[in-house]
Amino acid sequence: MSRAGAIKPESDHILDRPMGDTDGIDFEIIELLFFAYRDFISDPDAILDTSGFGRAHHRVVHFVNREPGLTVAALLDTLKITKQSLARVLKQLIDSGYIAQVAGPEDRRQRRLFPTERGRELALALARPQSCRIAHAMEGLGEGGRAAVKAFLSGMINPASRGAADDQDDMMEGHEQ
Amino acid sequence: MSRAGAIKPESDHILDRPMGDTDGIDFEIIELLFFAYRDFISDPDAILDTSGFGRAHHRVVHFVNREPGLTVAALLDTLKITKQSLARVLKQLIDSGYIAQVAGPEDRRQRRLFPTERGRELALALARPQSCRIAHAMEGLGEGGRAAVKAFLSGMINPASRGAADDQDDMMEGHEQ
DNA sequence: AATTTATGTCAACATAGCTGACATATTCGA
DNA sequence: TCGAATATGTCAGCTATGTTGACATAAATT
């Protein structure tokens, strides 16, 4: 038994009872998600530290490798950041030879983004430990369990922000290409 | 040459084939986690924006409410940040009356952290939409599916960093009373 | 009494977001 | 054809949140 017994709240109305699963709130899953995601990104973070890049670079390299030829606008939409924010990391990735730009074949204002071999290797190196972690977390789950995990994660995503993860259902403004 | 010109790939060896589930890497779950977590924290973010706090405050308020009376050292260990980083947000939360400090009953060097009523309300308000999102993502899953989700998330967490989420198995150095 | 521990604090710095303003090339519409 | 809209780039500065390193203080430990 730990805490909270002997301390003396002064006048400030202090609460010493833990916020538990009263109120019908699922604190267990909330915290599991927090810790799971934190450790999930710690793997690539360790690699990135050695190469001088950060998480922002990771995301860019990842999505460019997943959808070569995507436009800057599409990438901004996926990442939900501003172009000024993207510009900083994208420039570094281009200058270091991880990503290349090609003027759009039809609309030459566009800069379509492609990975170089180097960029592909980086993306794979970053994804590998994450995939291992996922495989480990999945082991012991049957087909139904794996399906449940996917359904759960999909259900956590805002319907509007369905990005590259499942890109059927690409509502109205499909003015890309 | 202010901008990178009419770009042409020429010699730079560009890849135009998507990085797919070749290589045995589970990109689908990697991306589902990315989008799920991003939308998961967008709910509290929206609330925090209106109250002048950020994600860092959210985490502090959350864990202090989950374990009233925890020490600064314990909180640092859970959050895995430096004390200087914590100090900034903790000071604001104390000054605004969301969290109170009480000298430890046995070791008076400690500052044990407790939520005020105000702090409890904030923590609940932040947790509520997240819990709703989780409930929505879980609906349609049976008992087995929910268990699979928990097992999966637990399996994603580093064994060493088991924090408040499941605190059985609180290995050796249990000098935290 | 000396040391260690728990915490606080100052200063400087890095990353990665943001807004606002403006430039340039290209496409599109009147 | 010309002017407006679009896709992108860029400059400047701000904020939030993390980092290191150095040092201060009070309380516990030896």
mmCIF file of C-alpha atoms (C1' of nucleotides) in Angstrom:
data_model
loop_
_atom_site.group_PDB
_atom_site.id
_atom_site.type_symbol
_atom_site.label_atom_id
_atom_site.label_comp_id
_atom_site.label_asym_id
_atom_site.label_seq_id
_atom_site.Cartn_x
_atom_site.Cartn_y
_atom_site.Cartn_z
ATOM 1 C CA MET A 1 0.000 0.000 0.000
ATOM 2 C CA SER A 2 1.335 3.277 -0.901
ATOM 3 C CA ARG A 3 0.367 6.809 -0.633
ATOM 4 C CA ALA A 4 -2.199 9.217 0.391
ATOM 5 C CA GLY A 5 -3.051 8.241 3.878
ATOM 6 C CA ALA A 6 -1.066 10.474 6.101
ATOM 7 C CA ILE A 7 -0.880 13.669 4.142
ATOM 8 C CA LYS A 8 -2.644 16.692 5.279
ATOM 9 C CA PRO A 9 -4.635 18.736 2.846
ATOM 10 C CA GLU A 10 -4.723 22.314 3.946
ATOM 11 C CA SER A 11 -7.499 24.517 2.822
ATOM 12 C CA ASP A 12 -7.134 23.940 -0.882
ATOM 13 C CA HIS A 13 -9.470 21.031 -1.253
ATOM 14 C CA ILE A 14 -7.148 18.305 -2.292
ATOM 15 C CA LEU A 15 -8.322 14.992 -3.684
ATOM 16 C CA ASP A 16 -6.478 11.886 -2.597
ATOM 17 C CA ARG A 17 -8.624 9.205 -4.167
ATOM 18 C CA PRO A 18 -7.420 8.009 -7.582
ATOM 19 C CA MET A 19 -9.436 8.835 -10.655
ATOM 20 C CA GLY A 20 -10.606 5.325 -11.463
ATOM 21 C CA ASP A 21 -12.951 3.624 -13.833
ATOM 22 C CA THR A 22 -15.808 5.294 -12.150
ATOM 23 C CA ASP A 23 -17.447 7.782 -14.446
ATOM 24 C CA GLY A 24 -17.441 5.023 -17.056
ATOM 25 C CA ILE A 25 -14.166 6.224 -18.517
ATOM 26 C CA ASP A 26 -11.771 3.693 -19.944
ATOM 27 C CA PHE A 27 -8.510 4.856 -18.404
ATOM 28 C CA GLU A 28 -6.870 1.518 -19.004
ATOM 29 C CA ILE A 29 -6.994 1.755 -22.791
ATOM 30 C CA ILE A 30 -6.157 5.462 -22.692
ATOM 31 C CA GLU A 31 -2.933 4.691 -20.858
ATOM 32 C CA LEU A 32 -2.135 1.605 -22.876
ATOM 33 C CA LEU A 33 -2.350 3.733 -25.996
ATOM 34 C CA PHE A 34 -0.088 6.361 -24.497
ATOM 35 C CA PHE A 35 2.628 3.917 -23.503
ATOM 36 C CA ALA A 36 2.263 1.764 -26.597
ATOM 37 C CA TYR A 37 2.643 4.697 -28.937
ATOM 38 C CA ARG A 38 5.522 6.131 -26.990
ATOM 39 C CA ASP A 39 7.497 2.937 -27.183
ATOM 40 C CA PHE A 40 6.406 2.374 -30.772
ATOM 41 C CA ILE A 41 8.109 5.550 -31.933
ATOM 42 C CA SER A 42 11.138 5.078 -29.720
ATOM 43 C CA ASP A 43 12.511 2.456 -32.116
ATOM 44 C CA PRO A 44 12.838 4.712 -35.153
ATOM 45 C CA ASP A 45 13.802 7.615 -32.902
ATOM 46 C CA ALA A 46 16.926 5.756 -31.858
ATOM 47 C CA ILE A 47 17.915 5.234 -35.491
ATOM 48 C CA LEU A 48 17.105 8.808 -36.429
ATOM 49 C CA ASP A 49 19.264 10.143 -33.629
ATOM 50 C CA THR A 50 22.315 8.646 -35.263
ATOM 51 C CA SER A 51 21.500 10.084 -38.694
ATOM 52 C CA GLY A 52 20.671 13.612 -37.639
ATOM 53 C CA PHE A 53 17.020 13.457 -38.596
ATOM 54 C CA GLY A 54 13.909 13.621 -36.464
ATOM 55 C CA ARG A 55 10.376 12.348 -36.389
ATOM 56 C CA ALA A 56 9.243 14.884 -38.912
ATOM 57 C CA HIS A 57 11.713 13.451 -41.428
ATOM 58 C CA HIS A 58 10.533 9.967 -40.596
ATOM 59 C CA ARG A 59 6.963 10.721 -41.522
ATOM 60 C CA VAL A 60 7.905 12.376 -44.770
ATOM 61 C CA VAL A 61 10.215 9.561 -45.828
ATOM 62 C CA HIS A 62 7.603 7.020 -44.882
ATOM 63 C CA PHE A 63 4.728 8.434 -46.883
ATOM 64 C CA VAL A 64 6.830 9.314 -49.894
ATOM 65 C CA ASN A 65 7.981 5.718 -49.985
ATOM 66 C CA ARG A 66 4.480 4.429 -49.556
ATOM 67 C CA GLU A 67 3.125 6.554 -52.381
ATOM 68 C CA PRO A 68 5.897 7.600 -54.733
ATOM 69 C CA GLY A 69 4.929 10.520 -56.915
ATOM 70 C CA LEU A 70 2.598 12.102 -54.436
ATOM 71 C CA THR A 71 2.360 15.857 -54.601
ATOM 72 C CA VAL A 72 3.403 18.286 -51.903
ATOM 73 C CA ALA A 73 -0.250 19.166 -51.371
ATOM 74 C CA ALA A 74 -1.209 15.528 -50.858
ATOM 75 C CA LEU A 75 1.603 15.065 -48.384
ATOM 76 C CA LEU A 76 0.552 18.147 -46.456
ATOM 77 C CA ASP A 77 -2.956 16.777 -46.310
ATOM 78 C CA THR A 78 -1.764 13.448 -44.976
ATOM 79 C CA LEU A 79 0.512 14.941 -42.370
ATOM 80 C CA LYS A 80 -1.816 17.783 -41.464
ATOM 81 C CA ILE A 81 0.963 20.286 -41.038
ATOM 82 C CA THR A 82 1.702 23.564 -42.782
ATOM 83 C CA LYS A 83 3.859 23.870 -45.842
ATOM 84 C CA GLN A 84 6.392 25.965 -43.940
ATOM 85 C CA SER A 85 6.757 23.178 -41.459
ATOM 86 C CA LEU A 86 7.123 20.592 -44.185
ATOM 87 C CA ALA A 87 9.535 22.752 -46.170
ATOM 88 C CA ARG A 88 12.175 22.607 -43.492
ATOM 89 C CA VAL A 89 12.442 18.853 -43.321
ATOM 90 C CA LEU A 90 11.700 18.218 -46.972
ATOM 91 C CA LYS A 91 14.549 20.468 -48.024
ATOM 92 C CA GLN A 92 16.961 18.558 -45.838
ATOM 93 C CA LEU A 93 15.776 15.236 -47.193
ATOM 94 C CA ILE A 94 16.149 16.439 -50.764
ATOM 95 C CA ASP A 95 19.550 18.000 -50.163
ATOM 96 C CA SER A 96 20.792 14.805 -48.549
ATOM 97 C CA GLY A 97 19.576 12.682 -51.431
ATOM 98 C CA TYR A 98 16.793 10.762 -49.743
ATOM 99 C CA ILE A 99 13.964 12.247 -51.756
ATOM 100 C CA ALA A 100 13.820 13.641 -55.295
ATOM 101 C CA GLN A 101 11.346 15.991 -56.892
ATOM 102 C CA VAL A 102 9.972 15.701 -60.418
ATOM 103 C CA ALA A 103 7.765 18.289 -62.070
ATOM 104 C CA GLY A 104 4.265 16.925 -62.556
ATOM 105 C CA PRO A 105 3.754 15.385 -66.010
ATOM 106 C CA GLU A 106 0.493 17.187 -66.597
ATOM 107 C CA ASP A 107 0.589 20.067 -64.174
ATOM 108 C CA ARG A 108 4.136 21.256 -64.139
ATOM 109 C CA ARG A 109 3.588 23.423 -61.090
ATOM 110 C CA GLN A 110 3.473 20.281 -59.018
ATOM 111 C CA ARG A 111 6.568 18.812 -57.441
ATOM 112 C CA ARG A 112 5.948 15.103 -57.251
ATOM 113 C CA LEU A 113 8.012 13.410 -54.606
ATOM 114 C CA PHE A 114 9.899 10.169 -55.099
ATOM 115 C CA PRO A 115 12.251 8.226 -52.885
ATOM 116 C CA THR A 116 15.775 7.534 -53.996
ATOM 117 C CA GLU A 117 17.299 4.182 -53.204
ATOM 118 C CA ARG A 118 18.828 5.755 -50.193
ATOM 119 C CA GLY A 119 15.435 7.051 -49.120
ATOM 120 C CA ARG A 120 13.894 3.641 -49.612
ATOM 121 C CA GLU A 121 16.534 2.042 -47.477
ATOM 122 C CA LEU A 122 15.995 4.559 -44.714
ATOM 123 C CA ALA A 123 12.242 4.046 -44.768
ATOM 124 C CA LEU A 124 12.692 0.294 -44.561
ATOM 125 C CA ALA A 125 15.228 0.566 -41.769
ATOM 126 C CA LEU A 126 12.822 2.711 -39.791
ATOM 127 C CA ALA A 127 9.830 0.478 -40.417
ATOM 128 C CA ARG A 128 11.588 -2.769 -39.610
ATOM 129 C CA PRO A 129 11.803 -2.470 -35.818
ATOM 130 C CA GLN A 130 8.274 -1.140 -35.676
ATOM 131 C CA SER A 131 7.051 -4.105 -37.646
ATOM 132 C CA CYS A 132 8.937 -6.448 -35.338
ATOM 133 C CA ARG A 133 7.341 -4.838 -32.335
ATOM 134 C CA ILE A 134 3.928 -5.246 -33.920
ATOM 135 C CA ALA A 135 4.619 -8.876 -34.782
ATOM 136 C CA HIS A 136 5.625 -9.512 -31.212
ATOM 137 C CA ALA A 137 2.504 -7.824 -29.876
ATOM 138 C CA MET A 138 0.362 -9.847 -32.279
ATOM 139 C CA GLU A 139 1.878 -13.201 -31.510
ATOM 140 C CA GLY A 140 -0.533 -15.296 -29.593
ATOM 141 C CA LEU A 141 -3.497 -13.563 -31.185
ATOM 142 C CA GLY A 142 -5.506 -15.619 -33.615
ATOM 143 C CA GLU A 143 -6.961 -14.417 -36.872
ATOM 144 C CA GLY A 144 -9.922 -12.998 -35.033
ATOM 145 C CA GLY A 145 -7.719 -11.111 -32.610
ATOM 146 C CA ARG A 146 -5.684 -9.569 -35.379
ATOM 147 C CA ALA A 147 -8.839 -8.546 -37.174
ATOM 148 C CA ALA A 148 -10.105 -7.005 -33.943
ATOM 149 C CA VAL A 149 -6.939 -4.950 -33.577
ATOM 150 C CA LYS A 150 -7.265 -3.608 -37.112
ATOM 151 C CA ALA A 151 -10.936 -2.866 -36.643
ATOM 152 C CA PHE A 152 -10.197 -1.085 -33.397
ATOM 153 C CA LEU A 153 -7.437 1.068 -34.839
ATOM 154 C CA SER A 154 -9.514 1.887 -37.908
ATOM 155 C CA GLY A 155 -12.383 2.857 -35.661
ATOM 156 C CA MET A 156 -10.149 5.270 -33.781
ATOM 157 C CA ILE A 157 -9.473 7.278 -36.936
ATOM 158 C CA ASN A 158 -11.614 10.257 -37.883
ATOM 159 C CA PRO A 159 -13.694 9.355 -40.922
ATOM 160 C CA ALA A 160 -12.583 12.530 -42.688
ATOM 161 C CA SER A 161 -8.880 11.920 -42.212
ATOM 162 C CA ARG A 162 -8.656 8.562 -43.842
ATOM 163 C CA GLY A 163 -5.247 8.901 -45.380
ATOM 164 C CA ALA A 164 -2.955 6.407 -47.003
ATOM 165 C CA ALA A 165 -3.904 3.704 -44.537
ATOM 166 C CA ASP A 166 -7.042 2.876 -46.440
ATOM 167 C CA ASP A 167 -7.705 5.088 -49.371
ATOM 168 C CA GLN A 168 -10.838 3.739 -50.842
ATOM 169 C CA ASP A 169 -13.616 6.188 -50.022
ATOM 170 C CA ASP A 170 -11.890 9.344 -51.152
ATOM 171 C CA MET A 171 -14.812 11.690 -50.958
ATOM 172 C CA MET A 172 -15.727 14.528 -53.250
ATOM 173 C CA GLU A 173 -12.821 16.804 -53.924
ATOM 174 C CA GLY A 174 -10.795 14.248 -55.778
ATOM 175 C CA HIS A 175 -8.901 16.799 -57.795
ATOM 176 C CA GLU A 176 -5.633 15.021 -57.397
ATOM 177 C CA GLN A 177 -4.321 13.986 -60.784
ATOM 178 C CA MET B 1 17.962 28.989 -59.853
ATOM 179 C CA SER B 2 15.874 30.073 -56.959
ATOM 180 C CA ARG B 3 13.813 26.969 -57.099
ATOM 181 C CA ALA B 4 15.103 23.601 -57.973
ATOM 182 C CA GLY B 5 14.408 24.106 -61.610
ATOM 183 C CA ALA B 6 12.452 22.041 -64.073
ATOM 184 C CA ILE B 7 13.416 18.941 -62.271
ATOM 185 C CA LYS B 8 14.509 15.864 -64.103
ATOM 186 C CA PRO B 9 15.494 12.639 -62.456
ATOM 187 C CA GLU B 10 18.359 11.798 -64.757
ATOM 188 C CA SER B 11 21.058 10.061 -62.842
ATOM 189 C CA ASP B 12 19.583 10.127 -59.391
ATOM 190 C CA HIS B 13 17.965 6.707 -59.441
ATOM 191 C CA ILE B 14 14.404 7.377 -58.481
ATOM 192 C CA LEU B 15 12.012 4.691 -57.292
ATOM 193 C CA ASP B 16 8.433 4.869 -58.462
ATOM 194 C CA ARG B 17 7.090 1.620 -57.081
ATOM 195 C CA PRO B 18 5.352 1.910 -53.701
ATOM 196 C CA MET B 19 6.973 0.397 -50.657
ATOM 197 C CA GLY B 20 4.435 -2.348 -50.071
ATOM 198 C CA ASP B 21 4.026 -5.326 -47.848
ATOM 199 C CA THR B 22 6.923 -6.950 -49.520
ATOM 200 C CA ASP B 23 9.819 -7.305 -47.143
ATOM 201 C CA GLY B 24 7.353 -8.769 -44.674
ATOM 202 C CA ILE B 25 6.791 -5.397 -43.059
ATOM 203 C CA ASP B 26 3.385 -4.586 -41.698
ATOM 204 C CA PHE B 27 2.868 -1.107 -43.078
ATOM 205 C CA GLU B 28 -0.861 -1.308 -42.593
ATOM 206 C CA ILE B 29 -0.692 -1.474 -38.804
ATOM 207 C CA ILE B 30 2.140 1.055 -38.719
ATOM 208 C CA GLU B 31 -0.053 3.585 -40.490
ATOM 209 C CA LEU B 32 -3.196 2.688 -38.596
ATOM 210 C CA LEU B 33 -1.310 3.401 -35.392
ATOM 211 C CA PHE B 34 -0.069 6.704 -36.715
ATOM 212 C CA PHE B 35 -3.502 7.939 -37.745
ATOM 213 C CA ALA B 36 -5.287 6.440 -34.752
ATOM 214 C CA TYR B 37 -2.966 8.096 -32.278
ATOM 215 C CA ARG B 38 -3.039 11.392 -34.083
ATOM 216 C CA ASP B 39 -6.816 11.569 -33.976
ATOM 217 C CA PHE B 40 -6.860 10.186 -30.448
ATOM 218 C CA ILE B 41 -4.932 13.155 -29.098
ATOM 219 C CA SER B 42 -6.769 15.668 -31.251
ATOM 220 C CA ASP B 43 -9.780 15.489 -28.934
ATOM 221 C CA PRO B 44 -8.051 16.735 -25.779
ATOM 222 C CA ASP B 45 -5.924 19.086 -27.868
ATOM 223 C CA ALA B 46 -9.022 20.965 -28.906
ATOM 224 C CA ILE B 47 -10.066 21.416 -25.283
ATOM 225 C CA LEU B 48 -6.583 22.401 -24.183
ATOM 226 C CA ASP B 49 -6.375 25.064 -26.862
ATOM 227 C CA THR B 50 -9.211 26.929 -25.226
ATOM 228 C CA SER B 51 -7.658 26.760 -21.751
ATOM 229 C CA GLY B 52 -4.145 27.786 -22.665
ATOM 230 C CA PHE B 53 -2.529 24.466 -21.826
ATOM 231 C CA GLY B 54 -0.835 21.906 -24.029
ATOM 232 C CA ARG B 55 -0.219 18.212 -24.246
ATOM 233 C CA ALA B 56 2.467 18.338 -21.628
ATOM 234 C CA HIS B 57 -0.027 19.706 -19.123
ATOM 235 C CA HIS B 58 -2.495 17.040 -20.150
ATOM 236 C CA ARG B 59 -0.120 14.230 -19.273
ATOM 237 C CA VAL B 60 0.762 15.715 -15.920
ATOM 238 C CA VAL B 61 -2.837 16.316 -14.948
ATOM 239 C CA HIS B 62 -3.764 12.845 -16.074
ATOM 240 C CA PHE B 63 -1.187 10.928 -14.094
ATOM 241 C CA VAL B 64 -1.532 13.053 -10.988
ATOM 242 C CA ASN B 65 -5.233 12.319 -11.030
ATOM 243 C CA ARG B 66 -4.663 8.651 -11.621
ATOM 244 C CA GLU B 67 -2.244 8.371 -8.731
ATOM 245 C CA PRO B 68 -2.729 11.198 -6.254
ATOM 246 C CA GLY B 69 0.235 11.669 -3.977
ATOM 247 C CA LEU B 70 2.827 10.496 -6.433
ATOM 248 C CA THR B 71 6.220 12.090 -6.109
ATOM 249 C CA VAL B 72 7.921 14.287 -8.643
ATOM 250 C CA ALA B 73 10.490 11.540 -9.210
ATOM 251 C CA ALA B 74 7.775 8.983 -9.944
ATOM 252 C CA LEU B 75 6.084 11.330 -12.353
ATOM 253 C CA LEU B 76 9.352 11.988 -14.160
ATOM 254 C CA ASP B 77 9.856 8.274 -14.466
ATOM 255 C CA THR B 78 6.411 7.766 -15.934
ATOM 256 C CA LEU B 79 6.680 10.603 -18.403
ATOM 257 C CA LYS B 80 10.322 9.975 -19.229
ATOM 258 C CA ILE B 81 11.178 13.641 -19.470
ATOM 259 C CA THR B 82 13.643 15.781 -17.554
ATOM 260 C CA LYS B 83 12.777 17.645 -14.413
ATOM 261 C CA GLN B 84 13.421 20.955 -16.127
ATOM 262 C CA SER B 85 10.865 20.080 -18.752
ATOM 263 C CA LEU B 86 8.359 19.018 -16.153
ATOM 264 C CA ALA B 87 9.017 22.064 -13.982
ATOM 265 C CA ARG B 88 7.698 24.428 -16.597
ATOM 266 C CA VAL B 89 4.285 22.867 -16.950
ATOM 267 C CA LEU B 90 3.980 21.742 -13.354
ATOM 268 C CA LYS B 91 4.547 25.270 -12.111
ATOM 269 C CA GLN B 92 1.781 26.568 -14.332
ATOM 270 C CA LEU B 93 -0.609 23.868 -13.165
ATOM 271 C CA ILE B 94 0.159 24.608 -9.525
ATOM 272 C CA ASP B 95 -0.095 28.364 -9.973
ATOM 273 C CA SER B 96 -3.447 27.983 -11.710
ATOM 274 C CA GLY B 97 -4.789 25.754 -8.967
ATOM 275 C CA TYR B 98 -5.083 22.465 -10.809
ATOM 276 C CA ILE B 99 -2.474 20.639 -8.787
ATOM 277 C CA ALA B 100 -1.283 21.025 -5.190
ATOM 278 C CA GLN B 101 1.938 19.923 -3.550
ATOM 279 C CA VAL B 102 2.231 18.459 -0.082
ATOM 280 C CA ALA B 103 5.487 17.657 1.668
ATOM 281 C CA GLY B 104 5.941 13.902 2.007
ATOM 282 C CA PRO B 105 4.723 12.576 5.360
ATOM 283 C CA GLU B 106 7.836 10.532 5.970
ATOM 284 C CA ASP B 107 10.398 12.102 3.724
ATOM 285 C CA ARG B 108 9.755 15.780 3.833
ATOM 286 C CA ARG B 109 12.025 16.493 0.902
ATOM 287 C CA GLN B 110 9.401 14.995 -1.362
ATOM 288 C CA ARG B 111 6.682 17.047 -2.936
ATOM 289 C CA ARG B 112 3.724 14.742 -3.371
ATOM 290 C CA LEU B 113 1.331 15.863 -6.055
ATOM 291 C CA PHE B 114 -2.418 15.934 -5.680
ATOM 292 C CA PRO B 115 -5.195 17.146 -7.917
ATOM 293 C CA THR B 116 -7.529 19.831 -6.734
ATOM 294 C CA GLU B 117 -11.179 19.582 -7.649
ATOM 295 C CA ARG B 118 -10.463 21.815 -10.542
ATOM 296 C CA GLY B 119 -7.663 19.518 -11.648
ATOM 297 C CA ARG B 120 -9.898 16.500 -11.348
ATOM 298 C CA GLU B 121 -12.519 18.136 -13.501
ATOM 299 C CA LEU B 122 -9.986 19.006 -16.164
ATOM 300 C CA ALA B 123 -8.615 15.472 -16.219
ATOM 301 C CA LEU B 124 -12.093 14.053 -16.606
ATOM 302 C CA ALA B 125 -13.023 16.530 -19.301
ATOM 303 C CA LEU B 126 -9.913 15.559 -21.247
ATOM 304 C CA ALA B 127 -10.442 11.835 -20.796
ATOM 305 C CA ARG B 128 -14.109 11.843 -21.718
ATOM 306 C CA PRO B 129 -13.836 12.347 -25.481
ATOM 307 C CA GLN B 130 -10.966 9.893 -25.653
ATOM 308 C CA SER B 131 -13.013 7.306 -23.852
ATOM 309 C CA CYS B 132 -15.912 7.929 -26.220
ATOM 310 C CA ARG B 133 -13.645 7.427 -29.174
ATOM 311 C CA ILE B 134 -12.398 4.183 -27.711
ATOM 312 C CA ALA B 135 -15.925 3.001 -26.988
ATOM 313 C CA HIS B 136 -16.864 3.736 -30.560
ATOM 314 C CA ALA B 137 -13.844 1.881 -31.906
ATOM 315 C CA MET B 138 -14.627 -1.076 -29.654
ATOM 316 C CA GLU B 139 -18.280 -1.337 -30.537
ATOM 317 C CA GLY B 140 -18.895 -4.384 -32.624
ATOM 318 C CA LEU B 141 -15.993 -6.203 -31.016
ATOM 319 C CA GLY B 142 -16.896 -9.063 -28.721
ATOM 320 C CA GLU B 143 -15.220 -9.888 -25.456
ATOM 321 C CA GLY B 144 -12.479 -11.722 -27.311
ATOM 322 C CA GLY B 145 -11.843 -8.783 -29.591
ATOM 323 C CA ARG B 146 -11.540 -6.375 -26.702
ATOM 324 C CA ALA B 147 -9.170 -8.707 -24.947
ATOM 325 C CA ALA B 148 -7.129 -8.945 -28.129
ATOM 326 C CA VAL B 149 -6.861 -5.163 -28.330
ATOM 327 C CA LYS B 150 -5.619 -4.958 -24.749
ATOM 328 C CA ALA B 151 -3.176 -7.784 -25.276
ATOM 329 C CA PHE B 152 -1.889 -6.129 -28.418
ATOM 330 C CA LEU B 153 -1.391 -2.749 -26.808
ATOM 331 C CA SER B 154 0.256 -4.298 -23.765
ATOM 332 C CA GLY B 155 2.561 -6.230 -26.035
ATOM 333 C CA MET B 156 3.619 -3.021 -27.746
ATOM 334 C CA ILE B 157 4.965 -1.596 -24.486
ATOM 335 C CA ASN B 158 8.575 -2.083 -23.431
ATOM 336 C CA PRO B 159 8.694 -4.462 -20.483
ATOM 337 C CA ALA B 160 10.812 -1.997 -18.530
ATOM 338 C CA SER B 161 8.454 0.939 -18.963
ATOM 339 C CA ARG B 162 5.351 -0.597 -17.519
ATOM 340 C CA GLY B 163 3.869 2.453 -15.918
ATOM 341 C CA ALA B 164 0.524 3.176 -14.345
ATOM 342 C CA ALA B 165 -1.307 1.275 -17.046
ATOM 343 C CA ASP B 166 -0.765 -2.067 -15.362
ATOM 344 C CA ASP B 167 1.127 -1.898 -12.157
ATOM 345 C CA GLN B 168 1.195 -5.437 -11.030
ATOM 346 C CA ASP B 169 4.742 -6.582 -11.626
ATOM 347 C CA ASP B 170 6.423 -3.515 -10.246
ATOM 348 C CA MET B 171 9.889 -4.893 -10.387
ATOM 349 C CA MET B 172 12.592 -4.752 -7.809
ATOM 350 C CA GLU B 173 13.376 -1.196 -6.934
ATOM 351 C CA GLY B 174 10.106 -0.628 -5.193
ATOM 352 C CA HIS B 175 11.390 2.047 -2.879
ATOM 353 C CA GLU B 176 8.644 4.401 -3.837
ATOM 354 C CA GLN B 177 6.260 3.588 -1.025
ATOM 355 C "C1'" DA C 1 29.895 16.936 10.112
ATOM 356 C "C1'" DA C 2 29.929 15.356 5.552
ATOM 357 C "C1'" DT C 3 27.482 13.338 1.952
ATOM 358 C "C1'" DT C 4 23.638 11.998 -0.614
ATOM 359 C "C1'" DT C 5 18.991 12.669 -2.103
ATOM 360 C "C1'" DA C 6 14.732 15.173 -3.718
ATOM 361 C "C1'" DT C 7 13.587 18.996 -5.620
ATOM 362 C "C1'" DG C 8 13.849 23.682 -7.660
ATOM 363 C "C1'" DT C 9 15.822 27.014 -10.774
ATOM 364 C "C1'" DC C 10 18.623 29.648 -14.262
ATOM 365 C "C1'" DA C 11 20.388 29.816 -18.859
ATOM 366 C "C1'" DA C 12 21.013 28.240 -23.333
ATOM 367 C "C1'" DC C 13 19.783 25.430 -27.032
ATOM 368 C "C1'" DA C 14 17.106 22.141 -30.580
ATOM 369 C "C1'" DT C 15 13.099 20.424 -32.897
ATOM 370 C "C1'" DA C 16 8.937 20.925 -34.890
ATOM 371 C "C1'" DG C 17 4.857 22.958 -34.910
ATOM 372 C "C1'" DC C 18 2.423 27.751 -36.043
ATOM 373 C "C1'" DT C 19 1.006 32.545 -38.565
ATOM 374 C "C1'" DG C 20 1.632 36.094 -41.901
ATOM 375 C "C1'" DA C 21 3.561 37.991 -45.880
ATOM 376 C "C1'" DC C 22 5.329 37.759 -50.238
ATOM 377 C "C1'" DA C 23 7.670 35.557 -54.693
ATOM 378 C "C1'" DT C 24 7.455 32.662 -58.871
ATOM 379 C "C1'" DA C 25 5.882 29.568 -62.229
ATOM 380 C "C1'" DT C 26 2.110 27.632 -64.322
ATOM 381 C "C1'" DT C 27 -2.591 26.846 -65.449
ATOM 382 C "C1'" DC C 28 -7.213 28.301 -66.207
ATOM 383 C "C1'" DG C 29 -11.086 31.141 -67.237
ATOM 384 C "C1'" DA C 30 -13.261 35.290 -69.039
ATOM 385 C "C1'" DT D 1 -4.528 37.264 -74.362
ATOM 386 C "C1'" DC D 2 -4.637 38.825 -69.898
ATOM 387 C "C1'" DG D 3 -5.757 38.543 -65.230
ATOM 388 C "C1'" DA D 4 -6.924 35.429 -61.549
ATOM 389 C "C1'" DA D 5 -6.288 31.245 -59.297
ATOM 390 C "C1'" DT D 6 -3.230 27.512 -58.023
ATOM 391 C "C1'" DA D 7 1.050 24.869 -56.471
ATOM 392 C "C1'" DT D 8 4.925 25.617 -54.440
ATOM 393 C "C1'" DG D 9 8.850 28.031 -52.222
ATOM 394 C "C1'" DT D 10 10.720 31.174 -48.835
ATOM 395 C "C1'" DC D 11 11.601 34.763 -45.188
ATOM 396 C "C1'" DA D 12 10.836 36.183 -40.507
ATOM 397 C "C1'" DG D 13 9.304 35.468 -36.113
ATOM 398 C "C1'" DC D 14 6.611 33.134 -32.519
ATOM 399 C "C1'" DT D 15 5.280 29.001 -29.352
ATOM 400 C "C1'" DA D 16 5.495 24.535 -27.087
ATOM 401 C "C1'" DT D 17 8.139 21.130 -25.434
ATOM 402 C "C1'" DG D 18 11.950 18.625 -25.258
ATOM 403 C "C1'" DT D 19 17.324 18.672 -24.136
ATOM 404 C "C1'" DT D 20 22.129 19.675 -21.153
ATOM 405 C "C1'" DG D 21 24.737 21.735 -17.677
ATOM 406 C "C1'" DA D 22 25.380 24.223 -13.532
ATOM 407 C "C1'" DC D 23 24.119 25.441 -9.195
ATOM 408 C "C1'" DA D 24 20.898 26.153 -4.703
ATOM 409 C "C1'" DT D 25 18.366 24.371 -0.747
ATOM 410 C "C1'" DA D 26 16.412 21.428 2.537
ATOM 411 C "C1'" DA D 27 16.127 17.114 4.514
ATOM 412 C "C1'" DA D 28 17.754 12.476 5.224
ATOM 413 C "C1'" DT D 29 21.549 9.299 5.833
ATOM 414 C "C1'" DT D 30 26.000 7.790 7.260
#
